[in-house]
């Protein structure tokens, strides 16, 4: 199958009878085909071919790679996940209601176009410039002609909801006042923070989570549950011109009134819902989609607050349901009709509230996160509804996230307070079980009986004892493939298959980087200094005692950096000479990061005083590793 990445194809083993039998045993409500009608409702036209390229000819999106989806599920894919992927792969321009149009299937997320008196409002312009431009072109071909973009709304601070902004407008048009950009309060801080502070580690793990390096096909990547994949073009950001701060706040854009509801700390730290009275339409951002979402995403993030999440859904029902004829979101397909809207939002609300409340009930009885996840059962009504299934988040890892939010990583058992790390504990387990060949033999028995979880645990120890042991690598890869075939959750499937691929073909690295120049240019001085502080190699800098002044001339602001005990601290100070002085023009403040890479010739960067102090600081900065090992030591 085609792939926008340099995908790594490996020979996979077929599903075992254990997996096939498990798929046959599922009692799923396949007679309920409402989602298929709703996903097709309002269809206007598809993008054909649905292959989008960058200016250099590189493919950044290929939805045609999913043409294998449809019909009965193969044995290598959980039938519920196959159904979800078939729905999520539908692409094209759709009418939500007259005046509101979505393009779906051109990225992980949707982009929505709202027609105003003279132009259009763009909601969530996808991940990258190229796909956002293609979506706008599809809309204009069939609906909008040359209607100008008059506003862009970012629903929240994740990159699939703002990164393609340059595909629908320009910084020049925003600066000229021709286009307003609206976002929830705190948007820029959280957007750049997530993509810079822990960005390298998150992006490496996201390569596993989204199956970015996997071919598309029935034994490989079939989607992500929330959508099919992420596009890989140019990522940018334009700073909002209007910050939405309070629930009930209203703005009128080119004749169209919008009423906002704040929802911070839910699916994103900065997020909001909003309602269009003219269209009787409610946008729920990413807080009510056709799956169980993540309380802690597998790529890594702060644990989200399911109690607040459910509360904002209740508030949305109470505030908007009686006035809404349709609810739509930044992923999946809309829901129409008041009764259906209330049922949909209520079940989504109950989903997050139940996860929160029951996890707290059981942890207060002394159960640990992993124990609660094993014993947790959802109510029958939530099991029956397709949109509460764990295609993206899962009950298992969300329960553990709730436990982590309240109790942290330690489960209270003193034997687990100070365990050996994997590379130290694995050889001890292997020796206790009679050596690596014995462990592989035990894993083979577990595999043959369908106990793939135990096989994976045994083989994890084997690989962390001897990563070159071919028998262990092969059986571990085959085990992870079986776990993938049985997973209803798309991100679990992608993790299993990515691990199997690296065991068979070696480390494939990180698919993409999101810390683009436009993202870096939005860092505040404090965030720049924070990004340097987290790169200081503590042990190498224990003996350093430095003071460096950094002056941003256009801000007329001076900072004193001190490095002592391996800790880089920054504070605003009055202008006075220190060990070294650095002057950085405001319009090129991100060049301080260039200096952090050792480039002192960058325009706009002036250094005076003791340059050796600055060089000493730069000499103890680590570079992130975008290709660290995950499934091997």
mmCIF file with all atom_site columns, C-alpha atoms in Angstrom, residues 262-401:
data_model
loop_
_atom_site.group_PDB
_atom_site.id
_atom_site.type_symbol
_atom_site.label_atom_id
_atom_site.label_alt_id
_atom_site.label_comp_id
_atom_site.label_asym_id
_atom_site.label_entity_id
_atom_site.label_seq_id
_atom_site.pdbx_PDB_ins_code
_atom_site.Cartn_x
_atom_site.Cartn_y
_atom_site.Cartn_z
_atom_site.occupancy
_atom_site.B_iso_or_equiv
_atom_site.pdbx_formal_charge
_atom_site.auth_seq_id
_atom_site.auth_comp_id
_atom_site.auth_asym_id
_atom_site.auth_atom_id
_atom_site.pdbx_PDB_model_num
ATOM 1   C CA . UNK A 1 262 ? -14.716 27.464 27.842 1.00 0.00 ? 262 UNK A CA 1
ATOM 2   C CA . UNK A 1 263 ? -13.552 23.872 28.484 1.00 0.00 ? 263 UNK A CA 1
ATOM 3   C CA . UNK A 1 264 ? -9.967  24.068 29.781 1.00 0.00 ? 264 UNK A CA 1
ATOM 4   C CA . UNK A 1 265 ? -8.197  20.986 31.111 1.00 0.00 ? 265 UNK A CA 1
ATOM 5   C CA . UNK A 1 266 ? -10.294 18.543 29.119 1.00 0.00 ? 266 UNK A CA 1
ATOM 6   C CA . UNK A 1 267 ? -8.927  16.918 25.932 1.00 0.00 ? 267 UNK A CA 1
ATOM 7   C CA . UNK A 1 268 ? -6.430  19.808 25.751 1.00 0.00 ? 268 UNK A CA 1
ATOM 8   C CA . UNK A 1 269 ? -5.238  22.313 28.360 1.00 0.00 ? 269 UNK A CA 1
ATOM 9   C CA . UNK A 1 270 ? -6.777  25.150 26.299 1.00 0.00 ? 270 UNK A CA 1
ATOM 10  C CA . UNK A 1 271 ? -10.046 24.140 24.613 1.00 0.00 ? 271 UNK A CA 1
ATOM 11  C CA . UNK A 1 272 ? -13.478 25.610 23.921 1.00 0.00 ? 272 UNK A CA 1
ATOM 12  C CA . UNK A 1 273 ? -16.883 24.763 22.457 1.00 0.00 ? 273 UNK A CA 1
ATOM 13  C CA . UNK A 1 274 ? -19.046 27.239 20.565 1.00 0.00 ? 274 UNK A CA 1
ATOM 14  C CA . UNK A 1 275 ? -22.536 27.674 19.167 1.00 0.00 ? 275 UNK A CA 1
ATOM 15  C CA . UNK A 1 276 ? -23.814 29.379 16.005 1.00 0.00 ? 276 UNK A CA 1
ATOM 16  C CA . UNK A 1 277 ? -27.373 30.728 16.570 1.00 0.00 ? 277 UNK A CA 1
ATOM 17  C CA . UNK A 1 278 ? -27.847 31.433 12.840 1.00 0.00 ? 278 UNK A CA 1
ATOM 18  C CA . UNK A 1 279 ? -27.311 27.759 12.008 1.00 0.00 ? 279 UNK A CA 1
ATOM 19  C CA . UNK A 1 280 ? -28.513 26.204 15.291 1.00 0.00 ? 280 UNK A CA 1
ATOM 20  C CA . UNK A 1 281 ? -25.219 24.320 15.249 1.00 0.00 ? 281 UNK A CA 1
ATOM 21  C CA . UNK A 1 282 ? -22.938 23.389 18.142 1.00 0.00 ? 282 UNK A CA 1
ATOM 22  C CA . UNK A 1 283 ? -19.212 22.657 17.756 1.00 0.00 ? 283 UNK A CA 1
ATOM 23  C CA . UNK A 1 284 ? -17.811 20.409 20.506 1.00 0.00 ? 284 UNK A CA 1
ATOM 24  C CA . UNK A 1 285 ? -14.130 20.666 19.511 1.00 0.00 ? 285 UNK A CA 1
ATOM 25  C CA . UNK A 1 286 ? -12.639 17.284 20.500 1.00 0.00 ? 286 UNK A CA 1
ATOM 26  C CA . UNK A 1 287 ? -14.600 16.624 23.678 1.00 0.00 ? 287 UNK A CA 1
ATOM 27  C CA . UNK A 1 288 ? -17.408 14.580 22.123 1.00 0.00 ? 288 UNK A CA 1
ATOM 28  C CA . UNK A 1 289 ? -16.280 12.365 19.251 1.00 0.00 ? 289 UNK A CA 1
ATOM 29  C CA . UNK A 1 290 ? -17.313 8.927  18.039 1.00 0.00 ? 290 UNK A CA 1
ATOM 30  C CA . UNK A 1 291 ? -14.966 7.047  20.336 1.00 0.00 ? 291 UNK A CA 1
ATOM 31  C CA . UNK A 1 292 ? -13.626 6.974  23.861 1.00 0.00 ? 292 UNK A CA 1
ATOM 32  C CA . UNK A 1 293 ? -10.832 9.520  23.906 1.00 0.00 ? 293 UNK A CA 1
ATOM 33  C CA . UNK A 1 294 ? -7.572  9.521  25.864 1.00 0.00 ? 294 UNK A CA 1
ATOM 34  C CA . UNK A 1 295 ? -7.213  10.670 29.441 1.00 0.00 ? 295 UNK A CA 1
ATOM 35  C CA . UNK A 1 296 ? -3.507  9.998  28.979 1.00 0.00 ? 296 UNK A CA 1
ATOM 36  C CA . UNK A 1 297 ? -2.445  9.648  25.363 1.00 0.00 ? 297 UNK A CA 1
ATOM 37  C CA . UNK A 1 298 ? 0.067   6.893  24.628 1.00 0.00 ? 298 UNK A CA 1
ATOM 38  C CA . UNK A 1 299 ? 2.459   9.379  23.027 1.00 0.00 ? 299 UNK A CA 1
ATOM 39  C CA . UNK A 1 300 ? 2.724   11.069 26.419 1.00 0.00 ? 300 UNK A CA 1
ATOM 40  C CA . UNK A 1 301 ? 1.051   14.167 27.884 1.00 0.00 ? 301 UNK A CA 1
ATOM 41  C CA . UNK A 1 302 ? -0.245  15.539 31.141 1.00 0.00 ? 302 UNK A CA 1
ATOM 42  C CA . UNK A 1 303 ? -3.110  13.457 32.549 1.00 0.00 ? 303 UNK A CA 1
ATOM 43  C CA . UNK A 1 304 ? -6.420  15.015 31.577 1.00 0.00 ? 304 UNK A CA 1
ATOM 44  C CA . UNK A 1 305 ? -9.261  15.692 33.996 1.00 0.00 ? 305 UNK A CA 1
ATOM 45  C CA . UNK A 1 306 ? -12.267 13.411 33.345 1.00 0.00 ? 306 UNK A CA 1
ATOM 46  C CA . UNK A 1 307 ? -14.289 15.079 36.097 1.00 0.00 ? 307 UNK A CA 1
ATOM 47  C CA . UNK A 1 308 ? -13.971 18.496 34.445 1.00 0.00 ? 308 UNK A CA 1
ATOM 48  C CA . UNK A 1 309 ? -14.513 16.912 31.016 1.00 0.00 ? 309 UNK A CA 1
ATOM 49  C CA . UNK A 1 310 ? -17.823 15.370 32.042 1.00 0.00 ? 310 UNK A CA 1
ATOM 50  C CA . UNK A 1 311 ? -18.844 18.596 33.763 1.00 0.00 ? 311 UNK A CA 1
ATOM 51  C CA . UNK A 1 312 ? -18.322 20.690 30.635 1.00 0.00 ? 312 UNK A CA 1
ATOM 52  C CA . UNK A 1 313 ? -20.377 18.187 28.634 1.00 0.00 ? 313 UNK A CA 1
ATOM 53  C CA . UNK A 1 314 ? -23.224 18.570 31.134 1.00 0.00 ? 314 UNK A CA 1
ATOM 54  C CA . UNK A 1 315 ? -22.919 22.345 30.842 1.00 0.00 ? 315 UNK A CA 1
ATOM 55  C CA . UNK A 1 316 ? -23.027 22.098 27.047 1.00 0.00 ? 316 UNK A CA 1
ATOM 56  C CA . UNK A 1 317 ? -26.197 20.008 27.184 1.00 0.00 ? 317 UNK A CA 1
ATOM 57  C CA . UNK A 1 318 ? -27.876 22.436 29.565 1.00 0.00 ? 318 UNK A CA 1
ATOM 58  C CA . UNK A 1 319 ? -26.726 25.526 27.655 1.00 0.00 ? 319 UNK A CA 1
ATOM 59  C CA . UNK A 1 320 ? -27.124 24.554 24.018 1.00 0.00 ? 320 UNK A CA 1
ATOM 60  C CA . UNK A 1 321 ? -29.102 21.329 23.462 1.00 0.00 ? 321 UNK A CA 1
ATOM 61  C CA . UNK A 1 322 ? -32.522 23.006 23.300 1.00 0.00 ? 322 UNK A CA 1
ATOM 62  C CA . UNK A 1 323 ? -31.194 25.438 20.688 1.00 0.00 ? 323 UNK A CA 1
ATOM 63  C CA . UNK A 1 324 ? -29.229 22.989 18.523 1.00 0.00 ? 324 UNK A CA 1
ATOM 64  C CA . UNK A 1 325 ? -30.271 20.978 15.492 1.00 0.00 ? 325 UNK A CA 1
ATOM 65  C CA . UNK A 1 326 ? -26.802 19.535 14.914 1.00 0.00 ? 326 UNK A CA 1
ATOM 66  C CA . UNK A 1 327 ? -23.634 18.909 16.887 1.00 0.00 ? 327 UNK A CA 1
ATOM 67  C CA . UNK A 1 328 ? -20.333 18.525 15.049 1.00 0.00 ? 328 UNK A CA 1
ATOM 68  C CA . UNK A 1 329 ? -16.742 18.114 16.147 1.00 0.00 ? 329 UNK A CA 1
ATOM 69  C CA . UNK A 1 330 ? -13.183 18.323 14.892 1.00 0.00 ? 330 UNK A CA 1
ATOM 70  C CA . UNK A 1 331 ? -13.135 14.569 14.190 1.00 0.00 ? 331 UNK A CA 1
ATOM 71  C CA . UNK A 1 332 ? -15.657 12.098 12.769 1.00 0.00 ? 332 UNK A CA 1
ATOM 72  C CA . UNK A 1 333 ? -19.181 12.930 11.606 1.00 0.00 ? 333 UNK A CA 1
ATOM 73  C CA . UNK A 1 334 ? -22.034 15.072 13.037 1.00 0.00 ? 334 UNK A CA 1
ATOM 74  C CA . UNK A 1 335 ? -25.153 14.090 14.971 1.00 0.00 ? 335 UNK A CA 1
ATOM 75  C CA . UNK A 1 336 ? -28.511 15.610 14.001 1.00 0.00 ? 336 UNK A CA 1
ATOM 76  C CA . UNK A 1 337 ? -31.766 16.160 15.933 1.00 0.00 ? 337 UNK A CA 1
ATOM 77  C CA . UNK A 1 338 ? -32.272 17.262 19.517 1.00 0.00 ? 338 UNK A CA 1
ATOM 78  C CA . UNK A 1 339 ? -33.069 13.818 20.900 1.00 0.00 ? 339 UNK A CA 1
ATOM 79  C CA . UNK A 1 340 ? -30.020 12.264 19.263 1.00 0.00 ? 340 UNK A CA 1
ATOM 80  C CA . UNK A 1 341 ? -27.813 15.186 20.330 1.00 0.00 ? 341 UNK A CA 1
ATOM 81  C CA . UNK A 1 342 ? -28.825 14.863 23.978 1.00 0.00 ? 342 UNK A CA 1
ATOM 82  C CA . UNK A 1 343 ? -28.365 11.082 23.908 1.00 0.00 ? 343 UNK A CA 1
ATOM 83  C CA . UNK A 1 344 ? -24.951 11.389 22.237 1.00 0.00 ? 344 UNK A CA 1
ATOM 84  C CA . UNK A 1 345 ? -23.626 14.091 24.563 1.00 0.00 ? 345 UNK A CA 1
ATOM 85  C CA . UNK A 1 346 ? -25.113 12.418 27.642 1.00 0.00 ? 346 UNK A CA 1
ATOM 86  C CA . UNK A 1 347 ? -23.463 9.080  26.898 1.00 0.00 ? 347 UNK A CA 1
ATOM 87  C CA . UNK A 1 348 ? -20.166 10.825 26.196 1.00 0.00 ? 348 UNK A CA 1
ATOM 88  C CA . UNK A 1 349 ? -20.546 12.646 29.519 1.00 0.00 ? 349 UNK A CA 1
ATOM 89  C CA . UNK A 1 350 ? -21.382 9.426  31.357 1.00 0.00 ? 350 UNK A CA 1
ATOM 90  C CA . UNK A 1 351 ? -18.355 7.746  29.777 1.00 0.00 ? 351 UNK A CA 1
ATOM 91  C CA . UNK A 1 352 ? -15.821 10.099 31.355 1.00 0.00 ? 352 UNK A CA 1
ATOM 92  C CA . UNK A 1 353 ? -17.730 10.500 34.621 1.00 0.00 ? 353 UNK A CA 1
ATOM 93  C CA . UNK A 1 354 ? -18.004 6.722  35.077 1.00 0.00 ? 354 UNK A CA 1
ATOM 94  C CA . UNK A 1 355 ? -14.294 6.209  34.413 1.00 0.00 ? 355 UNK A CA 1
ATOM 95  C CA . UNK A 1 356 ? -13.470 8.886  36.981 1.00 0.00 ? 356 UNK A CA 1
ATOM 96  C CA . UNK A 1 357 ? -15.920 7.959  39.707 1.00 0.00 ? 357 UNK A CA 1
ATOM 97  C CA . UNK A 1 358 ? -15.518 4.178  39.608 1.00 0.00 ? 358 UNK A CA 1
ATOM 98  C CA . UNK A 1 359 ? -11.734 4.350  39.500 1.00 0.00 ? 359 UNK A CA 1
ATOM 99  C CA . UNK A 1 360 ? -11.806 6.583  42.595 1.00 0.00 ? 360 UNK A CA 1
ATOM 100 C CA . UNK A 1 361 ? -14.261 4.224  44.319 1.00 0.00 ? 361 UNK A CA 1
ATOM 101 C CA . UNK A 1 362 ? -12.005 1.227  43.735 1.00 0.00 ? 362 UNK A CA 1
ATOM 102 C CA . UNK A 1 363 ? -8.716  2.939  44.543 1.00 0.00 ? 363 UNK A CA 1
ATOM 103 C CA . UNK A 1 364 ? -10.241 3.960  47.868 1.00 0.00 ? 364 UNK A CA 1
ATOM 104 C CA . UNK A 1 365 ? -10.863 0.260  48.499 1.00 0.00 ? 365 UNK A CA 1
ATOM 105 C CA . UNK A 1 366 ? -7.138  -0.322 48.095 1.00 0.00 ? 366 UNK A CA 1
ATOM 106 C CA . UNK A 1 367 ? -6.958  -1.548 44.510 1.00 0.00 ? 367 UNK A CA 1
ATOM 107 C CA . UNK A 1 368 ? -4.067  -0.384 42.340 1.00 0.00 ? 368 UNK A CA 1
ATOM 108 C CA . UNK A 1 369 ? -4.372  1.074  38.863 1.00 0.00 ? 369 UNK A CA 1
ATOM 109 C CA . UNK A 1 370 ? -3.453  -2.122 37.063 1.00 0.00 ? 370 UNK A CA 1
ATOM 110 C CA . UNK A 1 371 ? -5.881  -4.118 39.232 1.00 0.00 ? 371 UNK A CA 1
ATOM 111 C CA . UNK A 1 372 ? -8.713  -1.669 38.630 1.00 0.00 ? 372 UNK A CA 1
ATOM 112 C CA . UNK A 1 373 ? -8.103  -1.780 34.876 1.00 0.00 ? 373 UNK A CA 1
ATOM 113 C CA . UNK A 1 374 ? -8.449  -5.574 34.877 1.00 0.00 ? 374 UNK A CA 1
ATOM 114 C CA . UNK A 1 375 ? -11.677 -5.632 36.886 1.00 0.00 ? 375 UNK A CA 1
ATOM 115 C CA . UNK A 1 376 ? -13.312 -2.541 35.343 1.00 0.00 ? 376 UNK A CA 1
ATOM 116 C CA . UNK A 1 377 ? -16.575 -3.055 33.452 1.00 0.00 ? 377 UNK A CA 1
ATOM 117 C CA . UNK A 1 378 ? -18.562 -0.384 31.636 1.00 0.00 ? 378 UNK A CA 1
ATOM 118 C CA . UNK A 1 379 ? -22.372 -0.103 31.998 1.00 0.00 ? 379 UNK A CA 1
ATOM 119 C CA . UNK A 1 380 ? -24.408 -2.007 29.353 1.00 0.00 ? 380 UNK A CA 1
ATOM 120 C CA . UNK A 1 381 ? -25.669 1.211  27.743 1.00 0.00 ? 381 UNK A CA 1
ATOM 121 C CA . UNK A 1 382 ? -22.097 2.379  27.192 1.00 0.00 ? 382 UNK A CA 1
ATOM 122 C CA . UNK A 1 383 ? -21.060 -1.028 25.857 1.00 0.00 ? 383 UNK A CA 1
ATOM 123 C CA . UNK A 1 384 ? -23.912 -0.943 23.316 1.00 0.00 ? 384 UNK A CA 1
ATOM 124 C CA . UNK A 1 385 ? -23.133 2.516  21.942 1.00 0.00 ? 385 UNK A CA 1
ATOM 125 C CA . UNK A 1 386 ? -20.527 2.443  19.173 1.00 0.00 ? 386 UNK A CA 1
ATOM 126 C CA . UNK A 1 387 ? -19.247 5.946  19.957 1.00 0.00 ? 387 UNK A CA 1
ATOM 127 C CA . UNK A 1 388 ? -18.136 4.970  23.477 1.00 0.00 ? 388 UNK A CA 1
ATOM 128 C CA . UNK A 1 389 ? -15.806 2.192  22.303 1.00 0.00 ? 389 UNK A CA 1
ATOM 129 C CA . UNK A 1 390 ? -12.093 2.529  22.889 1.00 0.00 ? 390 UNK A CA 1
ATOM 130 C CA . UNK A 1 391 ? -10.722 3.006  19.388 1.00 0.00 ? 391 UNK A CA 1
ATOM 131 C CA . UNK A 1 392 ? -8.349  5.824  20.409 1.00 0.00 ? 392 UNK A CA 1
ATOM 132 C CA . UNK A 1 393 ? -8.365  5.859  24.177 1.00 0.00 ? 393 UNK A CA 1
ATOM 133 C CA . UNK A 1 394 ? -9.075  2.615  26.024 1.00 0.00 ? 394 UNK A CA 1
ATOM 134 C CA . UNK A 1 395 ? -10.800 1.765  29.275 1.00 0.00 ? 395 UNK A CA 1
ATOM 135 C CA . UNK A 1 396 ? -7.616  0.013  30.407 1.00 0.00 ? 396 UNK A CA 1
ATOM 136 C CA . UNK A 1 397 ? -5.128  2.829  29.983 1.00 0.00 ? 397 UNK A CA 1
ATOM 137 C CA . UNK A 1 398 ? -7.657  5.538  30.915 1.00 0.00 ? 398 UNK A CA 1
ATOM 138 C CA . UNK A 1 399 ? -8.363  3.860  34.254 1.00 0.00 ? 399 UNK A CA 1
ATOM 139 C CA . UNK A 1 400 ? -4.611  3.780  34.919 1.00 0.00 ? 400 UNK A CA 1
ATOM 140 C CA . UNK A 1 401 ? -4.471  7.468  33.962 1.00 0.00 ? 401 UNK A CA 1
#
